[in-house]
Amino acid sequence: MRLLIVDDSNIIRGKIARALGKYGLTIAGLETNGREAVERFREARPGIVTMDLTMPEMDGIECIRQIRAIDPTVRILVVSALTDKATAISALMEGAQGFLGKPFSEDDLCDAVGELLRGNHG
Amino acid sequence: MDEEQLRIFVGLVQFYFEHEGGEAAAVGSPFLGEPDALPVMDYTGVIGISGSRRGCVYVTSSRKLLQALLEFMGETDFSEANYADLAGEIANTISGNARQHFGHEFMISVPVIVHGHSTDIRMPNQVKAYVIPLHWRKFEAALVVSLE
């Protein structure tokens, strides 16, 4: 399955790419803001997206809305430092299926993606 | 800001270093910083706060601390851009995690990175700035919190 990674931090994008590359996912794109992510998503049509929330130009919530409108079946894991419950609920209401707080370990990330791929959302 | 709120930030910064750096940062005694003498080290990640609280939170670090942290994280890219990126991510993570305690209306900006001993960091006027000195391994950093 192909993966789009969206985060304004190069270090976080690399960490996710390394961990999920080992997990067997193929990287379809590495984007730094929501606007670029929507464009890349339209071209590459990945099956799974990891999404930061606080980003320049277009934030993660708006990006989730637009990506979800393009493909309602895509699986979206939010990976964010905004770890309050209200933010997690808001992201899930907008169409994300999983939420992982920063800081996170590779194991945390792989577990969260595993849950997403098995369909155990939330 | 009261003592309890300061403790929240101390806990968050310790958790960050424990999680990303394998051991918690040792925290020195917090103190009230003079507006014209706040600590600014090699790389500083500044987060603007708006909504329910107004002000800013910044984490300033020595280059050596960031290099050691990147090494621990398994990074191989020791470019200036990656040092700056990490400085911003530390500040972003600590500020973002603070929403668990300050609520959903504690709004954080994307990080602004300041290189070197600049005087470009704009702190809120008439608002106290608390400085939390940090030592991780043998390296120095500081967390500065100034909230109305």
PDB file of C-alpha atoms in Angstrom:
ATOM      1  CA  MET A   1       0.000   0.000   0.000  1.00  0.00           C
ATOM      2  CA  ARG A   2       1.210   3.503  -0.797  1.00  0.00           C
ATOM      3  CA  LEU A   3       1.613   6.171   1.856  1.00  0.00           C
ATOM      4  CA  LEU A   4       1.522   9.980   1.785  1.00  0.00           C
ATOM      5  CA  ILE A   5       3.321  11.675   4.704  1.00  0.00           C
ATOM      6  CA  VAL A   6       2.268  15.233   5.564  1.00  0.00           C
ATOM      7  CA  ASP A   7       4.204  17.147   8.227  1.00  0.00           C
ATOM      8  CA  ASP A   8       6.026  20.481   8.243  1.00  0.00           C
ATOM      9  CA  SER A   9       8.998  18.914  10.061  1.00  0.00           C
ATOM     10  CA  ASN A  10      11.629  17.227   7.905  1.00  0.00           C
ATOM     11  CA  ILE A  11      12.730  15.160  10.904  1.00  0.00           C
ATOM     12  CA  ILE A  12       9.220  13.852  11.546  1.00  0.00           C
ATOM     13  CA  ARG A  13       8.667  13.080   7.856  1.00  0.00           C
ATOM     14  CA  GLY A  14      11.916  11.111   7.846  1.00  0.00           C
ATOM     15  CA  LYS A  15      11.075   9.275  11.053  1.00  0.00           C
ATOM     16  CA  ILE A  16       7.682   8.215   9.700  1.00  0.00           C
ATOM     17  CA  ALA A  17       9.139   7.232   6.320  1.00  0.00           C
ATOM     18  CA  ARG A  18      11.847   5.073   7.904  1.00  0.00           C
ATOM     19  CA  ALA A  19       9.451   3.331  10.284  1.00  0.00           C
ATOM     20  CA  LEU A  20       6.684   2.663   7.794  1.00  0.00           C
ATOM     21  CA  GLY A  21       9.125   1.796   5.016  1.00  0.00           C
ATOM     22  CA  LYS A  22      10.320  -1.055   7.247  1.00  0.00           C
ATOM     23  CA  TYR A  23       6.650  -1.881   7.816  1.00  0.00           C
ATOM     24  CA  GLY A  24       6.326  -2.488   4.074  1.00  0.00           C
ATOM     25  CA  LEU A  25       4.545   0.660   2.932  1.00  0.00           C
ATOM     26  CA  THR A  26       5.719   2.491  -0.185  1.00  0.00           C
ATOM     27  CA  ILE A  27       6.203   6.251   0.091  1.00  0.00           C
ATOM     28  CA  ALA A  28       4.015   8.080  -2.429  1.00  0.00           C
ATOM     29  CA  GLY A  29       4.941  11.549  -1.233  1.00  0.00           C
ATOM     30  CA  LEU A  30       6.406  13.701   1.525  1.00  0.00           C
ATOM     31  CA  GLU A  31       4.609  17.045   1.831  1.00  0.00           C
ATOM     32  CA  THR A  32       5.135  19.990   4.154  1.00  0.00           C
ATOM     33  CA  ASN A  33       1.699  21.631   4.198  1.00  0.00           C
ATOM     34  CA  GLY A  34      -1.941  20.856   3.523  1.00  0.00           C
ATOM     35  CA  ARG A  35      -2.172  22.588   0.161  1.00  0.00           C
ATOM     36  CA  GLU A  36       0.739  20.633  -1.319  1.00  0.00           C
ATOM     37  CA  ALA A  37      -0.629  17.459   0.262  1.00  0.00           C
ATOM     38  CA  VAL A  38      -4.002  17.805  -1.483  1.00  0.00           C
ATOM     39  CA  GLU A  39      -2.256  18.318  -4.838  1.00  0.00           C
ATOM     40  CA  ARG A  40      -0.004  15.315  -4.261  1.00  0.00           C
ATOM     41  CA  PHE A  41      -2.910  13.195  -3.079  1.00  0.00           C
ATOM     42  CA  ARG A  42      -4.853  13.993  -6.253  1.00  0.00           C
ATOM     43  CA  GLU A  43      -1.926  12.790  -8.404  1.00  0.00           C
ATOM     44  CA  ALA A  44      -0.726   9.787  -6.414  1.00  0.00           C
ATOM     45  CA  ARG A  45      -3.943   8.460  -4.806  1.00  0.00           C
ATOM     46  CA  PRO A  46      -2.228   6.719  -1.874  1.00  0.00           C
ATOM     47  CA  GLY A  47      -4.230   4.348   0.298  1.00  0.00           C
ATOM     48  CA  ILE A  48      -3.028   5.784   3.593  1.00  0.00           C
ATOM     49  CA  VAL A  49      -2.031   9.266   4.793  1.00  0.00           C
ATOM     50  CA  THR A  50      -0.254  10.405   7.967  1.00  0.00           C
ATOM     51  CA  MET A  51      -1.341  13.952   8.710  1.00  0.00           C
ATOM     52  CA  ASP A  52       0.101  16.660  10.950  1.00  0.00           C
ATOM     53  CA  LEU A  53      -2.399  19.291  12.100  1.00  0.00           C
ATOM     54  CA  THR A  54      -0.416  22.494  12.729  1.00  0.00           C
ATOM     55  CA  MET A  55       1.090  23.424   9.370  1.00  0.00           C
ATOM     56  CA  PRO A  56       1.542  26.589   7.283  1.00  0.00           C
ATOM     57  CA  GLU A  57      -0.705  27.491   4.317  1.00  0.00           C
ATOM     58  CA  MET A  58      -3.394  24.864   4.995  1.00  0.00           C
ATOM     59  CA  ASP A  59      -3.797  23.086   8.316  1.00  0.00           C
ATOM     60  CA  GLY A  60      -4.374  19.374   8.741  1.00  0.00           C
ATOM     61  CA  ILE A  61      -8.102  19.560   9.489  1.00  0.00           C
ATOM     62  CA  GLU A  62      -8.863  21.382   6.231  1.00  0.00           C
ATOM     63  CA  CYS A  63      -6.532  19.023   4.382  1.00  0.00           C
ATOM     64  CA  ILE A  64      -8.405  15.997   5.772  1.00  0.00           C
ATOM     65  CA  ARG A  65     -11.706  17.506   4.552  1.00  0.00           C
ATOM     66  CA  GLN A  66     -10.351  18.038   1.027  1.00  0.00           C
ATOM     67  CA  ILE A  67      -8.642  14.653   0.783  1.00  0.00           C
ATOM     68  CA  ARG A  68     -11.739  12.911   2.114  1.00  0.00           C
ATOM     69  CA  ALA A  69     -13.803  14.673  -0.577  1.00  0.00           C
ATOM     70  CA  ILE A  70     -11.479  13.307  -3.272  1.00  0.00           C
ATOM     71  CA  ASP A  71     -11.432   9.745  -1.907  1.00  0.00           C
ATOM     72  CA  PRO A  72     -13.813   8.755   0.891  1.00  0.00           C
ATOM     73  CA  THR A  73     -12.059   5.379   1.303  1.00  0.00           C
ATOM     74  CA  VAL A  74      -8.569   6.691   2.136  1.00  0.00           C
ATOM     75  CA  ARG A  75      -7.258   5.878   5.616  1.00  0.00           C
ATOM     76  CA  ILE A  76      -5.912   8.877   7.507  1.00  0.00           C
ATOM     77  CA  LEU A  77      -3.800   8.767  10.675  1.00  0.00           C
ATOM     78  CA  VAL A  78      -3.345  12.122  12.400  1.00  0.00           C
ATOM     79  CA  VAL A  79       0.120  12.505  13.959  1.00  0.00           C
ATOM     80  CA  SER A  80       0.106  15.678  16.026  1.00  0.00           C
ATOM     81  CA  ALA A  81       1.492  17.405  19.101  1.00  0.00           C
ATOM     82  CA  LEU A  82      -2.046  18.649  19.820  1.00  0.00           C
ATOM     83  CA  THR A  83      -2.869  15.804  22.158  1.00  0.00           C
ATOM     84  CA  ASP A  84      -5.989  17.141  23.859  1.00  0.00           C
ATOM     85  CA  LYS A  85      -9.151  15.063  23.510  1.00  0.00           C
ATOM     86  CA  ALA A  86     -11.132  17.815  21.791  1.00  0.00           C
ATOM     87  CA  THR A  87      -8.580  18.020  18.982  1.00  0.00           C
ATOM     88  CA  ALA A  88      -8.522  14.244  18.537  1.00  0.00           C
ATOM     89  CA  ILE A  89     -12.323  14.116  18.406  1.00  0.00           C
ATOM     90  CA  SER A  90     -12.412  17.009  15.944  1.00  0.00           C
ATOM     91  CA  ALA A  91      -9.939  15.231  13.636  1.00  0.00           C
ATOM     92  CA  LEU A  92     -11.905  11.992  13.822  1.00  0.00           C
ATOM     93  CA  MET A  93     -15.167  13.846  13.117  1.00  0.00           C
ATOM     94  CA  GLU A  94     -13.580  15.376   9.997  1.00  0.00           C
ATOM     95  CA  GLY A  95     -12.696  11.955   8.648  1.00  0.00           C
ATOM     96  CA  ALA A  96      -9.436  10.750  10.178  1.00  0.00           C
ATOM     97  CA  GLN A  97      -9.610   7.183  11.453  1.00  0.00           C
ATOM     98  CA  GLY A  98      -6.679   7.235  13.868  1.00  0.00           C
ATOM     99  CA  PHE A  99      -4.821   9.661  16.113  1.00  0.00           C
ATOM    100  CA  LEU A 100      -1.249   9.426  17.391  1.00  0.00           C
ATOM    101  CA  GLY A 101       0.225  12.057  19.694  1.00  0.00           C
ATOM    102  CA  LYS A 102       3.766  13.434  19.441  1.00  0.00           C
ATOM    103  CA  PRO A 103       6.263  12.506  20.690  1.00  0.00           C
ATOM    104  CA  PHE A 104       5.871   8.956  19.431  1.00  0.00           C
ATOM    105  CA  SER A 105       8.077   5.908  19.001  1.00  0.00           C
ATOM    106  CA  GLU A 106       8.399   3.774  15.873  1.00  0.00           C
ATOM    107  CA  ASP A 107       6.480   1.039  17.695  1.00  0.00           C
ATOM    108  CA  ASP A 108       3.665   3.483  18.563  1.00  0.00           C
ATOM    109  CA  LEU A 109       3.465   4.489  14.912  1.00  0.00           C
ATOM    110  CA  CYS A 110       3.493   0.948  13.528  1.00  0.00           C
ATOM    111  CA  ASP A 111       0.841  -0.104  16.056  1.00  0.00           C
ATOM    112  CA  ALA A 112      -1.373   2.825  15.064  1.00  0.00           C
ATOM    113  CA  VAL A 113      -0.975   2.091  11.353  1.00  0.00           C
ATOM    114  CA  GLY A 114      -1.611  -1.607  11.988  1.00  0.00           C
ATOM    115  CA  GLU A 115      -4.874  -0.732  13.743  1.00  0.00           C
ATOM    116  CA  LEU A 116      -5.820   1.521  10.845  1.00  0.00           C
ATOM    117  CA  LEU A 117      -5.120  -1.155   8.241  1.00  0.00           C
ATOM    118  CA  ARG A 118      -7.027  -3.769  10.229  1.00  0.00           C
ATOM    119  CA  GLY A 119      -9.970  -1.405  10.370  1.00  0.00           C
ATOM    120  CA  ASN A 120      -9.878  -0.873  14.125  1.00  0.00           C
ATOM    121  CA  HIS A 121     -10.431   2.849  13.900  1.00  0.00           C
ATOM    122  CA  GLY A 122     -10.432   5.425  16.655  1.00  0.00           C
TER     123      GLY A 122
ATOM    124  CA  MET B   1       1.085  32.037  35.179  1.00  0.00           C
ATOM    125  CA  ASP B   2       1.134  30.326  38.525  1.00  0.00           C
ATOM    126  CA  GLU B   3       3.390  27.665  39.979  1.00  0.00           C
ATOM    127  CA  GLU B   4       1.067  24.844  38.983  1.00  0.00           C
ATOM    128  CA  GLN B   5       1.083  25.994  35.341  1.00  0.00           C
ATOM    129  CA  LEU B   6       4.863  26.263  35.397  1.00  0.00           C
ATOM    130  CA  ARG B   7       5.026  22.678  36.659  1.00  0.00           C
ATOM    131  CA  ILE B   8       2.975  21.593  33.646  1.00  0.00           C
ATOM    132  CA  PHE B   9       5.628  22.933  31.288  1.00  0.00           C
ATOM    133  CA  VAL B  10       8.426  21.393  33.370  1.00  0.00           C
ATOM    134  CA  GLY B  11       6.706  18.011  33.132  1.00  0.00           C
ATOM    135  CA  LEU B  12       6.157  18.340  29.385  1.00  0.00           C
ATOM    136  CA  VAL B  13       9.759  19.245  28.625  1.00  0.00           C
ATOM    137  CA  GLN B  14      11.035  16.376  30.808  1.00  0.00           C
ATOM    138  CA  PHE B  15       8.699  13.973  29.031  1.00  0.00           C
ATOM    139  CA  TYR B  16       9.881  15.188  25.616  1.00  0.00           C
ATOM    140  CA  PHE B  17      13.546  14.558  26.360  1.00  0.00           C
ATOM    141  CA  GLU B  18      12.843  11.248  28.069  1.00  0.00           C
ATOM    142  CA  HIS B  19      10.868  10.076  25.062  1.00  0.00           C
ATOM    143  CA  GLU B  20      13.039  11.438  22.235  1.00  0.00           C
ATOM    144  CA  GLY B  21      16.404  11.462  23.976  1.00  0.00           C
ATOM    145  CA  GLY B  22      16.305   8.399  26.200  1.00  0.00           C
ATOM    146  CA  GLU B  23      16.557  10.321  29.453  1.00  0.00           C
ATOM    147  CA  ALA B  24      14.645  13.189  30.987  1.00  0.00           C
ATOM    148  CA  ALA B  25      16.208  16.622  30.965  1.00  0.00           C
ATOM    149  CA  ALA B  26      17.369  17.799  34.372  1.00  0.00           C
ATOM    150  CA  VAL B  27      15.508  20.946  35.243  1.00  0.00           C
ATOM    151  CA  GLY B  28      17.208  23.798  37.068  1.00  0.00           C
ATOM    152  CA  SER B  29      15.349  26.230  39.285  1.00  0.00           C
ATOM    153  CA  PRO B  30      12.936  28.312  37.205  1.00  0.00           C
ATOM    154  CA  PHE B  31      13.393  32.050  37.507  1.00  0.00           C
ATOM    155  CA  LEU B  32      11.772  35.234  36.342  1.00  0.00           C
ATOM    156  CA  GLY B  33      13.758  36.506  33.375  1.00  0.00           C
ATOM    157  CA  GLU B  34      14.597  40.121  32.757  1.00  0.00           C
ATOM    158  CA  PRO B  35      13.013  41.180  29.425  1.00  0.00           C
ATOM    159  CA  ASP B  36      16.347  42.285  27.970  1.00  0.00           C
ATOM    160  CA  ALA B  37      18.353  39.351  29.326  1.00  0.00           C
ATOM    161  CA  LEU B  38      16.401  36.238  28.413  1.00  0.00           C
ATOM    162  CA  PRO B  39      18.514  33.253  27.352  1.00  0.00           C
ATOM    163  CA  VAL B  40      18.990  32.823  23.607  1.00  0.00           C
ATOM    164  CA  MET B  41      21.319  30.057  22.429  1.00  0.00           C
ATOM    165  CA  ASP B  42      22.280  28.751  18.972  1.00  0.00           C
ATOM    166  CA  TYR B  43      18.800  27.709  17.774  1.00  0.00           C
ATOM    167  CA  THR B  44      15.463  28.846  19.143  1.00  0.00           C
ATOM    168  CA  GLY B  45      12.003  27.563  18.240  1.00  0.00           C
ATOM    169  CA  VAL B  46       9.351  30.166  19.052  1.00  0.00           C
ATOM    170  CA  ILE B  47       5.631  29.362  19.292  1.00  0.00           C
ATOM    171  CA  GLY B  48       3.065  32.157  19.453  1.00  0.00           C
ATOM    172  CA  ILE B  49       0.107  31.494  21.730  1.00  0.00           C
ATOM    173  CA  SER B  50      -3.363  32.923  21.142  1.00  0.00           C
ATOM    174  CA  GLY B  51      -6.954  32.104  22.043  1.00  0.00           C
ATOM    175  CA  SER B  52      -7.613  31.429  25.709  1.00  0.00           C
ATOM    176  CA  ARG B  53      -4.079  32.609  26.592  1.00  0.00           C
ATOM    177  CA  ARG B  54      -1.809  35.043  24.810  1.00  0.00           C
ATOM    178  CA  GLY B  55       1.940  35.124  24.723  1.00  0.00           C
ATOM    179  CA  CYS B  56       4.740  32.899  23.569  1.00  0.00           C
ATOM    180  CA  VAL B  57       6.684  29.787  24.447  1.00  0.00           C
ATOM    181  CA  TYR B  58      10.190  29.221  23.198  1.00  0.00           C
ATOM    182  CA  VAL B  59      12.838  26.558  23.532  1.00  0.00           C
ATOM    183  CA  THR B  60      16.410  27.666  22.963  1.00  0.00           C
ATOM    184  CA  SER B  61      19.174  25.087  22.585  1.00  0.00           C
ATOM    185  CA  SER B  62      22.863  24.808  22.056  1.00  0.00           C
ATOM    186  CA  ARG B  63      23.927  23.326  18.753  1.00  0.00           C
ATOM    187  CA  LYS B  64      25.680  20.492  20.598  1.00  0.00           C
ATOM    188  CA  LEU B  65      22.464  19.479  22.335  1.00  0.00           C
ATOM    189  CA  LEU B  66      20.601  19.348  19.039  1.00  0.00           C
ATOM    190  CA  GLN B  67      23.410  17.359  17.429  1.00  0.00           C
ATOM    191  CA  ALA B  68      23.353  14.803  20.261  1.00  0.00           C
ATOM    192  CA  LEU B  69      19.566  14.568  20.106  1.00  0.00           C
ATOM    193  CA  LEU B  70      19.608  14.062  16.329  1.00  0.00           C
ATOM    194  CA  GLU B  71      22.205  11.307  16.779  1.00  0.00           C
ATOM    195  CA  PHE B  72      20.064   9.616  19.420  1.00  0.00           C
ATOM    196  CA  MET B  73      17.038   9.813  17.122  1.00  0.00           C
ATOM    197  CA  GLY B  74      18.975   8.006  14.389  1.00  0.00           C
ATOM    198  CA  GLU B  75      19.218  11.007  12.106  1.00  0.00           C
ATOM    199  CA  THR B  76      22.139  11.156   9.697  1.00  0.00           C
ATOM    200  CA  ASP B  77      21.468  14.644   8.338  1.00  0.00           C
ATOM    201  CA  PHE B  78      23.335  17.209  10.432  1.00  0.00           C
ATOM    202  CA  SER B  79      22.572  20.183   8.225  1.00  0.00           C
ATOM    203  CA  GLU B  80      21.713  23.645   9.511  1.00  0.00           C
ATOM    204  CA  ALA B  81      18.185  23.047   8.248  1.00  0.00           C
ATOM    205  CA  ASN B  82      17.777  19.949  10.378  1.00  0.00           C
ATOM    206  CA  TYR B  83      19.089  21.680  13.516  1.00  0.00           C
ATOM    207  CA  ALA B  84      16.524  24.417  12.930  1.00  0.00           C
ATOM    208  CA  ASP B  85      13.820  21.859  12.205  1.00  0.00           C
ATOM    209  CA  LEU B  86      14.487  20.046  15.472  1.00  0.00           C
ATOM    210  CA  ALA B  87      14.488  23.304  17.456  1.00  0.00           C
ATOM    211  CA  GLY B  88      11.064  24.079  16.022  1.00  0.00           C
ATOM    212  CA  GLU B  89       9.726  20.579  16.609  1.00  0.00           C
ATOM    213  CA  ILE B  90      10.745  20.589  20.285  1.00  0.00           C
ATOM    214  CA  ALA B  91       8.909  23.880  20.854  1.00  0.00           C
ATOM    215  CA  ASN B  92       5.920  22.704  18.799  1.00  0.00           C
ATOM    216  CA  THR B  93       5.589  19.413  20.678  1.00  0.00           C
ATOM    217  CA  ILE B  94       5.832  20.943  24.150  1.00  0.00           C
ATOM    218  CA  SER B  95       3.382  23.743  23.290  1.00  0.00           C
ATOM    219  CA  GLY B  96       0.977  21.379  21.547  1.00  0.00           C
ATOM    220  CA  ASN B  97       1.033  18.915  24.441  1.00  0.00           C
ATOM    221  CA  ALA B  98       0.185  21.821  26.773  1.00  0.00           C
ATOM    222  CA  ARG B  99      -3.331  21.873  25.303  1.00  0.00           C
ATOM    223  CA  GLN B 100      -4.127  18.798  27.364  1.00  0.00           C
ATOM    224  CA  HIS B 101      -3.854  21.074  30.381  1.00  0.00           C
ATOM    225  CA  PHE B 102      -4.794  24.526  29.065  1.00  0.00           C
ATOM    226  CA  GLY B 103      -7.690  23.418  26.877  1.00  0.00           C
ATOM    227  CA  HIS B 104      -8.742  23.397  23.251  1.00  0.00           C
ATOM    228  CA  GLU B 105      -8.710  27.196  22.999  1.00  0.00           C
ATOM    229  CA  PHE B 106      -4.974  27.318  23.764  1.00  0.00           C
ATOM    230  CA  MET B 107      -3.994  28.008  20.157  1.00  0.00           C
ATOM    231  CA  ILE B 108      -0.418  27.533  18.965  1.00  0.00           C
ATOM    232  CA  SER B 109       1.277  28.939  15.873  1.00  0.00           C
ATOM    233  CA  VAL B 110       3.634  27.114  13.581  1.00  0.00           C
ATOM    234  CA  PRO B 111       7.192  27.461  14.913  1.00  0.00           C
ATOM    235  CA  VAL B 112       9.368  30.408  13.983  1.00  0.00           C
ATOM    236  CA  ILE B 113      13.059  29.572  14.089  1.00  0.00           C
ATOM    237  CA  VAL B 114      15.616  32.082  15.252  1.00  0.00           C
ATOM    238  CA  HIS B 115      19.273  31.398  14.530  1.00  0.00           C
ATOM    239  CA  GLY B 116      22.011  32.532  16.840  1.00  0.00           C
ATOM    240  CA  HIS B 117      21.954  35.130  19.561  1.00  0.00           C
ATOM    241  CA  SER B 118      19.378  37.288  17.898  1.00  0.00           C
ATOM    242  CA  THR B 119      17.263  39.933  19.570  1.00  0.00           C
ATOM    243  CA  ASP B 120      14.411  39.220  17.161  1.00  0.00           C
ATOM    244  CA  ILE B 121      12.316  37.276  19.651  1.00  0.00           C
ATOM    245  CA  ARG B 122       9.354  39.462  20.525  1.00  0.00           C
ATOM    246  CA  MET B 123       8.002  38.765  23.962  1.00  0.00           C
ATOM    247  CA  PRO B 124       4.629  40.110  25.090  1.00  0.00           C
ATOM    248  CA  ASN B 125       4.890  43.510  26.728  1.00  0.00           C
ATOM    249  CA  GLN B 126       4.202  43.760  30.430  1.00  0.00           C
ATOM    250  CA  VAL B 127       4.030  39.984  30.816  1.00  0.00           C
ATOM    251  CA  LYS B 128       6.428  38.057  33.013  1.00  0.00           C
ATOM    252  CA  ALA B 129       8.716  35.548  31.290  1.00  0.00           C
ATOM    253  CA  TYR B 130       9.633  32.446  33.271  1.00  0.00           C
ATOM    254  CA  VAL B 131      12.890  30.756  32.374  1.00  0.00           C
ATOM    255  CA  ILE B 132      13.280  27.018  32.982  1.00  0.00           C
ATOM    256  CA  PRO B 133      16.956  25.997  32.599  1.00  0.00           C
ATOM    257  CA  LEU B 134      17.461  22.529  31.143  1.00  0.00           C
ATOM    258  CA  HIS B 135      20.388  20.142  31.087  1.00  0.00           C
ATOM    259  CA  TRP B 136      20.185  17.043  28.949  1.00  0.00           C
ATOM    260  CA  ARG B 137      23.227  14.841  29.228  1.00  0.00           C
ATOM    261  CA  LYS B 138      25.978  17.478  29.395  1.00  0.00           C
ATOM    262  CA  PHE B 139      24.256  19.995  27.136  1.00  0.00           C
ATOM    263  CA  GLU B 140      22.231  23.118  27.824  1.00  0.00           C
ATOM    264  CA  ALA B 141      18.892  24.464  26.738  1.00  0.00           C
ATOM    265  CA  ALA B 142      16.146  26.587  28.247  1.00  0.00           C
ATOM    266  CA  LEU B 143      12.384  26.768  28.035  1.00  0.00           C
ATOM    267  CA  VAL B 144      10.921  30.267  28.279  1.00  0.00           C
ATOM    268  CA  VAL B 145       7.212  30.726  28.920  1.00  0.00           C
ATOM    269  CA  SER B 146       5.496  34.107  28.818  1.00  0.00           C
ATOM    270  CA  LEU B 147       1.708  33.906  29.037  1.00  0.00           C
ATOM    271  CA  GLU B 148      -0.838  36.530  30.011  1.00  0.00           C
TER     272      GLU B 148
END
